mmCIF file of C-alpha atoms and ligand atoms in Angstrom:
data_model
loop_
_atom_site.group_PDB
_atom_site.id
_atom_site.type_symbol
_atom_site.label_atom_id
_atom_site.label_comp_id
_atom_site.label_asym_id
_atom_site.label_seq_id
_atom_site.Cartn_x
_atom_site.Cartn_y
_atom_site.Cartn_z
ATOM 1 C CA MET A 311 11.451 -9.579 -28.015
ATOM 2 C CA ALA A 312 10.301 -11.761 -30.983
ATOM 3 C CA VAL A 313 7.801 -9.996 -33.238
ATOM 4 C CA SER A 314 6.198 -11.341 -36.411
ATOM 5 C CA SER A 315 6.231 -9.116 -39.486
ATOM 6 C CA GLU A 316 2.437 -8.576 -39.239
ATOM 7 C CA ALA A 317 2.461 -7.643 -35.534
ATOM 8 C CA THR A 318 0.671 -4.407 -34.764
ATOM 9 C CA LYS A 319 0.670 -4.593 -30.976
ATOM 10 C CA ILE A 320 3.288 -5.266 -28.305
ATOM 11 C CA ALA A 321 3.049 -5.388 -24.515
ATOM 12 C CA LEU A 322 6.156 -5.051 -22.409
ATOM 13 C CA PRO A 323 7.183 -4.251 -18.850
ATOM 14 C CA ALA A 324 8.780 -0.895 -18.047
ATOM 15 C CA PRO A 325 11.019 -1.414 -15.002
ATOM 16 C CA ALA A 326 11.959 1.156 -12.384
ATOM 17 C CA LYS A 327 15.685 1.750 -11.831
ATOM 18 C CA ILE A 328 17.882 2.558 -8.911
ATOM 19 C CA ASN A 329 21.223 4.317 -9.029
ATOM 20 C CA LEU A 330 23.990 2.406 -7.285
ATOM 21 C CA GLY A 331 25.797 5.668 -6.590
ATOM 22 C CA LEU A 332 25.709 8.885 -8.565
ATOM 23 C CA ARG A 333 28.686 11.215 -9.007
ATOM 24 C CA VAL A 334 28.164 14.693 -10.394
ATOM 25 C CA LEU A 335 31.314 15.432 -12.382
ATOM 26 C CA GLY A 336 30.550 18.948 -13.537
ATOM 27 C CA THR A 337 28.137 21.251 -15.285
ATOM 28 C CA ARG A 338 28.049 21.914 -19.032
ATOM 29 C CA ALA A 339 27.810 25.447 -20.394
ATOM 30 C CA ASP A 340 24.113 24.778 -21.167
ATOM 31 C CA GLY A 341 23.429 23.901 -17.502
ATOM 32 C CA TYR A 342 23.176 20.116 -17.925
ATOM 33 C CA HIS A 343 25.071 18.092 -15.344
ATOM 34 C CA LEU A 344 27.697 15.531 -16.268
ATOM 35 C CA ILE A 345 27.261 12.413 -14.186
ATOM 36 C CA GLU A 346 28.629 8.941 -13.593
ATOM 37 C CA SER A 347 26.209 6.369 -12.237
ATOM 38 C CA LEU A 348 25.702 2.631 -12.137
ATOM 39 C CA MET A 349 22.034 2.238 -13.049
ATOM 40 C CA VAL A 350 20.215 -1.035 -12.456
ATOM 41 C CA PRO A 351 16.614 -2.068 -13.203
ATOM 42 C CA VAL A 352 14.517 -3.406 -10.317
ATOM 43 C CA ASP A 353 11.503 -5.719 -10.155
ATOM 44 C CA LEU A 354 8.904 -2.960 -9.911
ATOM 45 C CA HIS A 355 7.289 -2.403 -13.300
ATOM 46 C CA ASP A 356 4.788 -0.270 -15.158
ATOM 47 C CA GLU A 357 3.006 -2.087 -17.980
ATOM 48 C CA VAL A 358 3.103 -0.627 -21.455
ATOM 49 C CA GLU A 359 1.136 -1.796 -24.475
ATOM 50 C CA VAL A 360 1.763 -0.145 -27.830
ATOM 51 C CA ALA A 361 -0.461 -0.653 -30.898
ATOM 52 C CA LEU A 362 -0.122 0.730 -34.413
ATOM 53 C CA VAL A 363 -3.473 1.973 -35.744
ATOM 54 C CA LYS A 364 -4.751 3.467 -38.981
ATOM 55 C CA ALA A 365 -5.080 7.016 -37.695
ATOM 56 C CA PRO A 366 -2.152 8.828 -39.313
ATOM 57 C CA GLY A 367 -0.132 10.940 -36.932
ATOM 58 C CA GLN A 368 -2.371 10.374 -33.907
ATOM 59 C CA VAL A 369 -0.995 9.375 -30.516
ATOM 60 C CA ARG A 370 -3.581 8.258 -27.977
ATOM 61 C CA LEU A 371 -2.902 7.314 -24.374
ATOM 62 C CA ALA A 372 -5.066 5.277 -22.022
ATOM 63 C CA LEU A 373 -3.633 5.697 -18.545
ATOM 64 C CA GLU A 374 -4.511 3.407 -15.652
ATOM 65 C CA LEU A 375 -3.259 4.634 -12.307
ATOM 66 C CA SER A 376 -2.806 1.810 -9.853
ATOM 67 C CA LEU A 377 -2.149 2.464 -6.210
ATOM 68 C CA ASP A 378 1.425 3.084 -5.187
ATOM 69 C CA ALA A 379 3.118 1.131 -2.437
ATOM 70 C CA ALA A 380 1.622 3.391 0.254
ATOM 71 C CA GLY A 381 -1.866 2.962 -1.161
ATOM 72 C CA HIS A 382 -1.981 6.473 -2.649
ATOM 73 C CA THR A 383 -3.240 7.051 -6.165
ATOM 74 C CA LEU A 384 -0.526 8.168 -8.547
ATOM 75 C CA SER A 385 -2.178 11.496 -9.242
ATOM 76 C CA ASP A 386 0.543 13.696 -10.717
ATOM 77 C CA VAL A 387 1.085 11.664 -13.879
ATOM 78 C CA PRO A 388 -0.154 13.571 -16.934
ATOM 79 C CA ALA A 389 -2.728 11.741 -19.065
ATOM 80 C CA ASP A 390 -2.210 13.848 -22.203
ATOM 81 C CA GLU A 391 0.490 14.480 -24.792
ATOM 82 C CA GLU A 392 2.829 15.655 -22.002
ATOM 83 C CA ASN A 393 3.135 12.109 -20.714
ATOM 84 C CA LEU A 394 6.637 10.881 -21.528
ATOM 85 C CA ALA A 395 5.165 7.743 -23.145
ATOM 86 C CA SER A 396 3.148 9.906 -25.565
ATOM 87 C CA ARG A 397 6.117 12.185 -26.205
ATOM 88 C CA ALA A 398 8.248 9.159 -27.085
ATOM 89 C CA ALA A 399 5.691 7.886 -29.596
ATOM 90 C CA ARG A 400 5.360 11.341 -31.171
ATOM 91 C CA ALA A 401 9.140 11.719 -31.440
ATOM 92 C CA PHE A 402 9.483 8.277 -33.067
ATOM 93 C CA LEU A 403 6.742 8.950 -35.651
ATOM 94 C CA ASP A 404 8.181 12.362 -36.529
ATOM 95 C CA ARG A 405 11.801 11.276 -36.767
ATOM 96 C CA ALA A 406 10.989 8.122 -38.768
ATOM 97 C CA GLY A 407 8.521 9.968 -41.016
ATOM 98 C CA LEU A 408 5.813 7.345 -40.419
ATOM 99 C CA ASP A 409 2.137 7.934 -41.100
ATOM 100 C CA ASP A 410 0.995 5.374 -38.519
ATOM 101 C CA GLY A 411 -1.080 6.244 -35.498
ATOM 102 C CA VAL A 412 -0.114 4.902 -32.065
ATOM 103 C CA GLU A 413 -2.306 3.804 -29.171
ATOM 104 C CA ILE A 414 -0.637 3.331 -25.814
ATOM 105 C CA ARG A 415 -2.074 1.641 -22.772
ATOM 106 C CA LEU A 416 -0.047 2.461 -19.678
ATOM 107 C CA VAL A 417 -0.593 0.923 -16.259
ATOM 108 C CA LYS A 418 1.376 2.965 -13.705
ATOM 109 C CA ARG A 419 2.770 1.286 -10.626
ATOM 110 C CA ILE A 420 6.095 3.068 -10.198
ATOM 111 C CA PRO A 421 5.715 6.064 -7.871
ATOM 112 C CA ALA A 422 6.283 9.314 -9.806
ATOM 113 C CA ALA A 423 8.906 11.964 -9.054
ATOM 114 C CA ALA A 424 10.628 9.517 -6.726
ATOM 115 C CA GLY A 425 14.010 9.073 -8.429
ATOM 116 C CA LEU A 426 12.941 5.692 -9.788
ATOM 117 C CA GLY A 427 12.826 6.802 -13.415
ATOM 118 C CA GLY A 428 9.241 5.703 -14.035
ATOM 119 C CA GLY A 429 8.384 8.252 -16.715
ATOM 120 C CA SER A 430 11.699 7.696 -18.500
ATOM 121 C CA SER A 431 11.129 3.952 -18.397
ATOM 122 C CA ASP A 432 7.673 4.312 -19.961
ATOM 123 C CA ALA A 433 9.221 6.397 -22.749
ATOM 124 C CA GLY A 434 11.966 3.810 -23.255
ATOM 125 C CA ALA A 435 9.403 0.992 -23.408
ATOM 126 C CA VAL A 436 7.381 2.832 -26.071
ATOM 127 C CA LEU A 437 10.535 3.342 -28.143
ATOM 128 C CA ARG A 438 11.512 -0.331 -27.784
ATOM 129 C CA ALA A 439 8.025 -1.381 -28.847
ATOM 130 C CA LEU A 440 8.014 0.914 -31.881
ATOM 131 C CA CYS A 441 11.489 -0.303 -32.907
ATOM 132 C CA ALA A 442 10.151 -3.853 -32.828
ATOM 133 C CA LEU A 443 6.952 -2.971 -34.719
ATOM 134 C CA ARG A 444 8.740 -0.840 -37.325
ATOM 135 C CA PRO A 445 12.240 -2.329 -37.416
ATOM 136 C CA GLY A 446 15.131 -0.502 -39.037
ATOM 137 C CA ARG A 447 13.354 2.862 -39.273
ATOM 138 C CA LEU A 448 15.771 4.616 -36.936
ATOM 139 C CA THR A 449 19.481 4.066 -36.404
ATOM 140 C CA PRO A 450 20.808 3.503 -32.867
ATOM 141 C CA LEU A 451 22.230 7.052 -32.953
ATOM 142 C CA GLU A 452 18.851 8.532 -33.939
ATOM 143 C CA LEU A 453 17.186 6.570 -31.146
ATOM 144 C CA THR A 454 19.698 7.864 -28.617
ATOM 145 C CA GLN A 455 19.122 11.413 -29.870
ATOM 146 C CA ILE A 456 15.340 11.298 -29.585
ATOM 147 C CA SER A 457 15.451 9.525 -26.234
ATOM 148 C CA LEU A 458 17.871 12.094 -24.791
ATOM 149 C CA ALA A 459 15.610 14.905 -25.972
ATOM 150 C CA ILE A 460 12.799 13.346 -23.885
ATOM 151 C CA GLY A 461 14.916 12.961 -20.747
ATOM 152 C CA ALA A 462 18.458 12.239 -19.626
ATOM 153 C CA ASP A 463 17.518 8.806 -18.181
ATOM 154 C CA VAL A 464 15.677 7.603 -21.297
ATOM 155 C CA PRO A 465 18.760 6.287 -23.211
ATOM 156 C CA PHE A 466 19.332 3.805 -20.348
ATOM 157 C CA PHE A 467 15.768 2.512 -20.777
ATOM 158 C CA LEU A 468 16.260 1.733 -24.484
ATOM 159 C CA ALA A 469 17.742 -1.541 -23.164
ATOM 160 C CA PRO A 470 17.211 -1.659 -19.405
ATOM 161 C CA ARG A 471 20.012 -3.728 -17.862
ATOM 162 C CA PRO A 472 22.814 -2.875 -15.422
ATOM 163 C CA ALA A 473 24.942 -0.157 -17.017
ATOM 164 C CA LEU A 474 27.476 2.541 -16.277
ATOM 165 C CA VAL A 475 25.837 5.760 -17.424
ATOM 166 C CA THR A 476 27.973 8.827 -18.138
ATOM 167 C CA GLY A 477 27.831 12.137 -20.004
ATOM 168 C CA ILE A 478 24.423 13.648 -19.287
ATOM 169 C CA GLY A 479 22.952 10.151 -19.613
ATOM 170 C CA GLU A 480 23.630 9.420 -23.279
ATOM 171 C CA GLN A 481 26.640 7.132 -22.752
ATOM 172 C CA VAL A 482 25.364 3.772 -21.579
ATOM 173 C CA LYS A 483 27.829 0.920 -21.120
ATOM 174 C CA PRO A 484 26.330 -2.421 -20.027
ATOM 175 C CA ILE A 485 28.027 -3.984 -16.999
ATOM 176 C CA GLY A 486 27.715 -7.768 -16.791
ATOM 177 C CA GLY A 487 27.862 -10.056 -13.806
ATOM 178 C CA LEU A 488 26.605 -7.734 -11.077
ATOM 179 C CA PRO A 489 25.537 -9.616 -7.971
ATOM 180 C CA ALA A 490 21.738 -9.621 -7.509
ATOM 181 C CA LEU A 491 20.853 -7.371 -4.577
ATOM 182 C CA SER A 492 18.018 -7.723 -2.067
ATOM 183 C CA LEU A 493 16.604 -4.300 -1.329
ATOM 184 C CA VAL A 494 14.169 -2.315 0.711
ATOM 185 C CA LEU A 495 12.924 0.717 -1.227
ATOM 186 C CA ALA A 496 11.617 3.428 1.091
ATOM 187 C CA ASN A 497 10.230 6.875 0.435
ATOM 188 C CA PRO A 498 9.152 9.478 3.019
ATOM 189 C CA GLY A 499 6.090 10.281 0.896
ATOM 190 C CA GLU A 500 7.361 13.550 -0.566
ATOM 191 C CA SER A 501 7.966 14.130 -4.279
ATOM 192 C CA LEU A 502 11.262 15.698 -5.222
ATOM 193 C CA ALA A 503 11.546 17.361 -8.629
ATOM 194 C CA THR A 504 14.839 16.430 -10.285
ATOM 195 C CA ALA A 505 15.436 20.029 -11.440
ATOM 196 C CA ALA A 506 15.011 21.354 -7.890
ATOM 197 C CA VAL A 507 17.553 18.897 -6.502
ATOM 198 C CA TYR A 508 20.138 19.748 -9.177
ATOM 199 C CA GLY A 509 19.371 23.426 -8.515
ATOM 200 C CA ALA A 510 20.145 22.923 -4.821
ATOM 201 C CA TRP A 511 23.316 20.989 -5.773
ATOM 202 C CA ASP A 512 24.402 23.955 -7.934
ATOM 203 C CA VAL A 513 24.215 26.208 -4.885
ATOM 204 C CA LEU A 514 25.485 23.775 -2.259
ATOM 205 C CA ALA A 515 27.803 21.213 -3.550
ATOM 206 C CA PRO A 516 30.378 22.279 -6.132
ATOM 207 C CA ALA A 517 32.439 23.787 -3.320
ATOM 208 C CA LEU A 518 32.076 20.649 -1.172
ATOM 209 C CA THR A 519 32.221 17.742 -3.595
ATOM 210 C CA LYS A 520 35.383 16.960 -5.507
ATOM 211 C CA PRO A 521 34.494 15.489 -8.891
ATOM 212 C CA GLN A 522 35.672 11.874 -8.890
ATOM 213 C CA ALA A 523 35.485 10.457 -12.394
ATOM 214 C CA GLY A 524 36.164 6.716 -12.459
ATOM 215 C CA SER A 525 35.377 6.167 -8.776
ATOM 216 C CA THR A 526 32.231 4.109 -9.540
ATOM 217 C CA MET A 527 34.088 1.312 -11.322
ATOM 218 C CA ARG A 528 36.888 1.364 -8.742
ATOM 219 C CA ALA A 529 34.313 0.965 -5.960
ATOM 220 C CA LEU A 530 32.585 -1.840 -7.884
ATOM 221 C CA SER A 531 35.840 -3.690 -8.329
ATOM 222 C CA ASP A 532 36.628 -3.325 -4.584
ATOM 223 C CA LEU A 533 33.148 -4.678 -3.813
ATOM 224 C CA ARG A 534 33.650 -7.678 -6.095
ATOM 225 C CA ALA A 535 36.992 -8.403 -4.465
ATOM 226 C CA ALA A 536 35.323 -8.292 -1.023
ATOM 227 C CA GLU A 537 32.534 -10.714 -1.990
ATOM 228 C CA SER A 538 33.473 -13.338 0.613
ATOM 229 C CA SER A 539 34.675 -10.905 3.283
ATOM 230 C CA ASP A 540 32.914 -10.145 6.560
ATOM 231 C CA PHE A 541 29.833 -7.891 6.901
ATOM 232 C CA ALA A 542 31.857 -4.808 7.927
ATOM 233 C CA THR A 543 34.220 -5.004 4.932
ATOM 234 C CA ARG A 544 31.436 -5.593 2.400
ATOM 235 C CA SER A 545 29.413 -2.857 4.027
ATOM 236 C CA ARG A 546 32.297 -0.375 3.691
ATOM 237 C CA CYS A 547 32.840 -1.269 -0.006
ATOM 238 C CA LEU A 548 29.130 -1.010 -0.766
ATOM 239 C CA GLU A 549 28.873 2.350 1.009
ATOM 240 C CA SER A 550 31.607 3.772 -1.149
ATOM 241 C CA LEU A 551 29.887 2.484 -4.328
ATOM 242 C CA LEU A 552 26.533 3.956 -3.250
ATOM 243 C CA ARG A 553 27.788 7.509 -2.663
ATOM 244 C CA ASN A 554 25.264 9.850 -4.283
ATOM 245 C CA ASP A 555 26.517 13.426 -4.686
ATOM 246 C CA LEU A 556 22.909 14.677 -4.856
ATOM 247 C CA GLU A 557 22.007 13.368 -1.413
ATOM 248 C CA PRO A 558 23.047 16.469 0.592
ATOM 249 C CA ALA A 559 20.902 18.596 -1.739
ATOM 250 C CA ALA A 560 17.946 16.197 -1.416
ATOM 251 C CA ARG A 561 18.311 16.173 2.398
ATOM 252 C CA ARG A 562 18.343 19.967 2.431
ATOM 253 C CA LEU A 563 15.085 20.099 0.431
ATOM 254 C CA CYS A 564 13.496 17.140 2.208
ATOM 255 C CA PRO A 565 14.888 16.490 5.729
ATOM 256 C CA PRO A 566 12.961 13.187 6.148
ATOM 257 C CA VAL A 567 15.413 11.707 3.597
ATOM 258 C CA GLY A 568 18.133 11.828 6.261
ATOM 259 C CA GLN A 569 15.871 10.352 8.934
ATOM 260 C CA LEU A 570 14.763 7.486 6.695
ATOM 261 C CA SER A 571 18.344 6.769 5.688
ATOM 262 C CA ARG A 572 19.299 6.351 9.355
ATOM 263 C CA GLN A 573 16.291 4.074 9.914
ATOM 264 C CA LEU A 574 17.360 1.803 7.037
ATOM 265 C CA ALA A 575 20.875 1.544 8.474
ATOM 266 C CA GLN A 576 19.428 0.663 11.892
ATOM 267 C CA ALA A 577 17.174 -1.920 10.214
ATOM 268 C CA GLY A 578 20.291 -3.952 9.395
ATOM 269 C CA ALA A 579 21.122 -2.802 5.845
ATOM 270 C CA LEU A 580 24.665 -3.482 4.650
ATOM 271 C CA ALA A 581 24.559 -0.005 3.134
ATOM 272 C CA VAL A 582 21.990 2.639 2.221
ATOM 273 C CA GLY A 583 21.792 4.653 -0.988
ATOM 274 C CA MET A 584 19.530 7.246 -2.558
ATOM 275 C CA SER A 585 18.171 6.655 -6.039
ATOM 276 C CA GLY A 586 18.620 9.436 -8.590
ATOM 277 C CA SER A 587 17.566 12.769 -7.157
ATOM 278 C CA GLY A 588 15.484 11.108 -4.404
ATOM 279 C CA ALA A 589 13.497 10.990 -2.364
ATOM 280 C CA THR A 590 13.490 7.163 -2.625
ATOM 281 C CA LEU A 591 16.183 5.511 -0.530
ATOM 282 C CA PHE A 592 17.198 1.895 -0.665
ATOM 283 C CA GLY A 593 18.849 -0.380 1.814
ATOM 284 C CA VAL A 594 20.858 -3.356 0.538
ATOM 285 C CA PHE A 595 20.295 -6.432 2.702
ATOM 286 C CA GLU A 596 21.951 -9.853 2.926
ATOM 287 C CA ASP A 597 18.915 -11.583 1.400
ATOM 288 C CA ARG A 598 15.169 -11.206 0.878
ATOM 289 C CA GLN A 599 14.336 -12.503 4.336
ATOM 290 C CA ALA A 600 16.587 -9.901 5.975
ATOM 291 C CA ALA A 601 15.028 -7.227 3.732
ATOM 292 C CA GLU A 602 11.522 -8.241 4.824
ATOM 293 C CA ALA A 603 12.546 -8.172 8.480
ATOM 294 C CA GLY A 604 14.199 -4.759 7.970
ATOM 295 C CA LEU A 605 11.113 -3.352 6.238
ATOM 296 C CA GLY A 606 8.991 -4.436 9.195
ATOM 297 C CA THR A 607 10.999 -2.204 11.551
ATOM 298 C CA LEU A 608 10.582 1.041 9.553
ATOM 299 C CA ASP A 609 8.328 3.830 10.793
ATOM 300 C CA LEU A 610 7.048 5.316 7.529
ATOM 301 C CA GLY A 611 4.393 7.584 9.016
ATOM 302 C CA THR A 612 1.099 8.012 7.201
ATOM 303 C CA SER A 613 2.444 9.205 3.857
ATOM 304 C CA GLY A 614 5.670 7.223 3.439
ATOM 305 C CA TRP A 615 5.953 3.897 1.678
ATOM 306 C CA GLY A 616 8.331 0.978 1.646
ATOM 307 C CA ARG A 617 8.623 -2.328 -0.192
ATOM 308 C CA VAL A 618 11.001 -5.182 -0.691
ATOM 309 C CA ALA A 619 12.573 -5.346 -4.153
ATOM 310 C CA ALA A 620 15.412 -6.977 -6.057
ATOM 311 C CA THR A 621 17.739 -5.810 -8.786
ATOM 312 C CA GLU A 622 17.323 -7.348 -12.243
ATOM 313 C CA GLY A 623 20.266 -8.616 -14.263
ATOM 314 C CA ASP A 624 21.208 -8.883 -17.922
ATOM 315 C CA GLY A 625 18.354 -11.134 -19.045
HETATM 316 P P1 LIG B 799 14.225 10.509 -12.754
HETATM 317 O O1 LIG B 799 14.697 9.553 -11.725
HETATM 318 O O2 LIG B 799 14.285 9.985 -14.160
HETATM 319 O O3 LIG B 799 14.778 11.875 -12.614
HETATM 320 P P2 LIG B 799 11.701 10.452 -11.429
HETATM 321 O O4 LIG B 799 11.615 8.993 -11.232
HETATM 322 O O5 LIG B 799 12.062 11.280 -10.234
HETATM 323 O O6 LIG B 799 12.681 10.743 -12.605
HETATM 324 P P3 LIG B 799 9.282 10.348 -12.948
HETATM 325 O O7 LIG B 799 8.518 9.308 -12.220
HETATM 326 O O8 LIG B 799 9.842 9.954 -14.241
HETATM 327 O O9 LIG B 799 10.375 10.992 -12.000
HETATM 328 O O10 LIG B 799 8.303 11.622 -13.101
HETATM 329 C C1 LIG B 799 8.717 12.960 -13.062
HETATM 330 C C2 LIG B 799 7.542 13.827 -13.530
HETATM 331 O O11 LIG B 799 7.309 13.563 -14.918
HETATM 332 C C3 LIG B 799 6.230 13.512 -12.813
HETATM 333 O O12 LIG B 799 6.011 14.364 -11.723
HETATM 334 C C4 LIG B 799 5.171 13.722 -13.892
HETATM 335 O O13 LIG B 799 4.566 14.980 -13.791
HETATM 336 C C5 LIG B 799 5.928 13.680 -15.228
HETATM 337 N N1 LIG B 799 5.591 12.509 -16.091
HETATM 338 C C6 LIG B 799 5.370 12.537 -17.409
HETATM 339 N N2 LIG B 799 5.128 11.328 -17.899
HETATM 340 C C7 LIG B 799 5.183 10.468 -16.871
HETATM 341 C C8 LIG B 799 5.023 9.057 -16.759
HETATM 342 N N3 LIG B 799 4.744 8.279 -17.818
HETATM 343 N N4 LIG B 799 5.190 8.516 -15.548
HETATM 344 C C9 LIG B 799 5.500 9.290 -14.469
HETATM 345 N N5 LIG B 799 5.631 10.617 -14.522
HETATM 346 C C10 LIG B 799 5.496 11.218 -15.715
#
């Protein structure tokens, strides 16, 4: 992002993410969960515009709610200082000791509470914009600290590109050269609160799931090795990469997750995964054409939504 020294305004896209697998490795004494996940941005974006204004200490948000993929208005996104975009601006001003004011224009397209990280991405975009407008005011460590205090997914969105995310989300290691994936994103039309899904995991899963640190990169390397193999072999490798330890908890809270997952498999997906804490599922297809054909076969009812998407790479 090139910015002249006099710039006072920046517009940038805030991408959604999917999790190509998510392992829960344990729980910290403070209740936070330790995870391992390959997170990848996708071509579904909110738009964020950040302007510095002469109104010391003020953070103002203009929120435009577009329709989500099912044609529903995104109604449960706060328009006040609780919005993660506003909280990010406030945290930056406070930590950097700046007496600027900040105006944010946010156009929401990413469905909320869907496991697609929309709010975290908006916060990350605001922080990236403020870093560009006021360079050198915060160190990378300070930025990671304030982003983590806003949400565990926000450190990833400080530089959204494919990355292995570990710890509670603060350790972000870029992974180059991932194959671009053609996807169908599908959601049964129910919001799932991240805290509720982890709460259900706490009750359900520790006894069932063996923590498997390191299994994400092993599965990725198997997948890369199988690149020119037949459908069944690639499908098996991809399935093992996409294992999401939160899925049984999400299915317990929201049974349509299981039904939609089966539909995506029947629609011809190589493999099906759940993003974050759900309820958005994604099928990985051979190419965009196969994804479009697969989407056409889904029965999403009146409240569900689906759309074709693609992962974004390093650039
Ligand atoms: P994650 O995958 O990071 O756990 P998510 O994608 O499931 O999160 P978000 O879309 O980030 O969830 O929204 C979760 C909640 O955060 C929403 O229900 C909403 O009340 C609140 N929120 C605050 N700011 C925003 C924002 N800018 N966009 C969306 N939701 C926001």
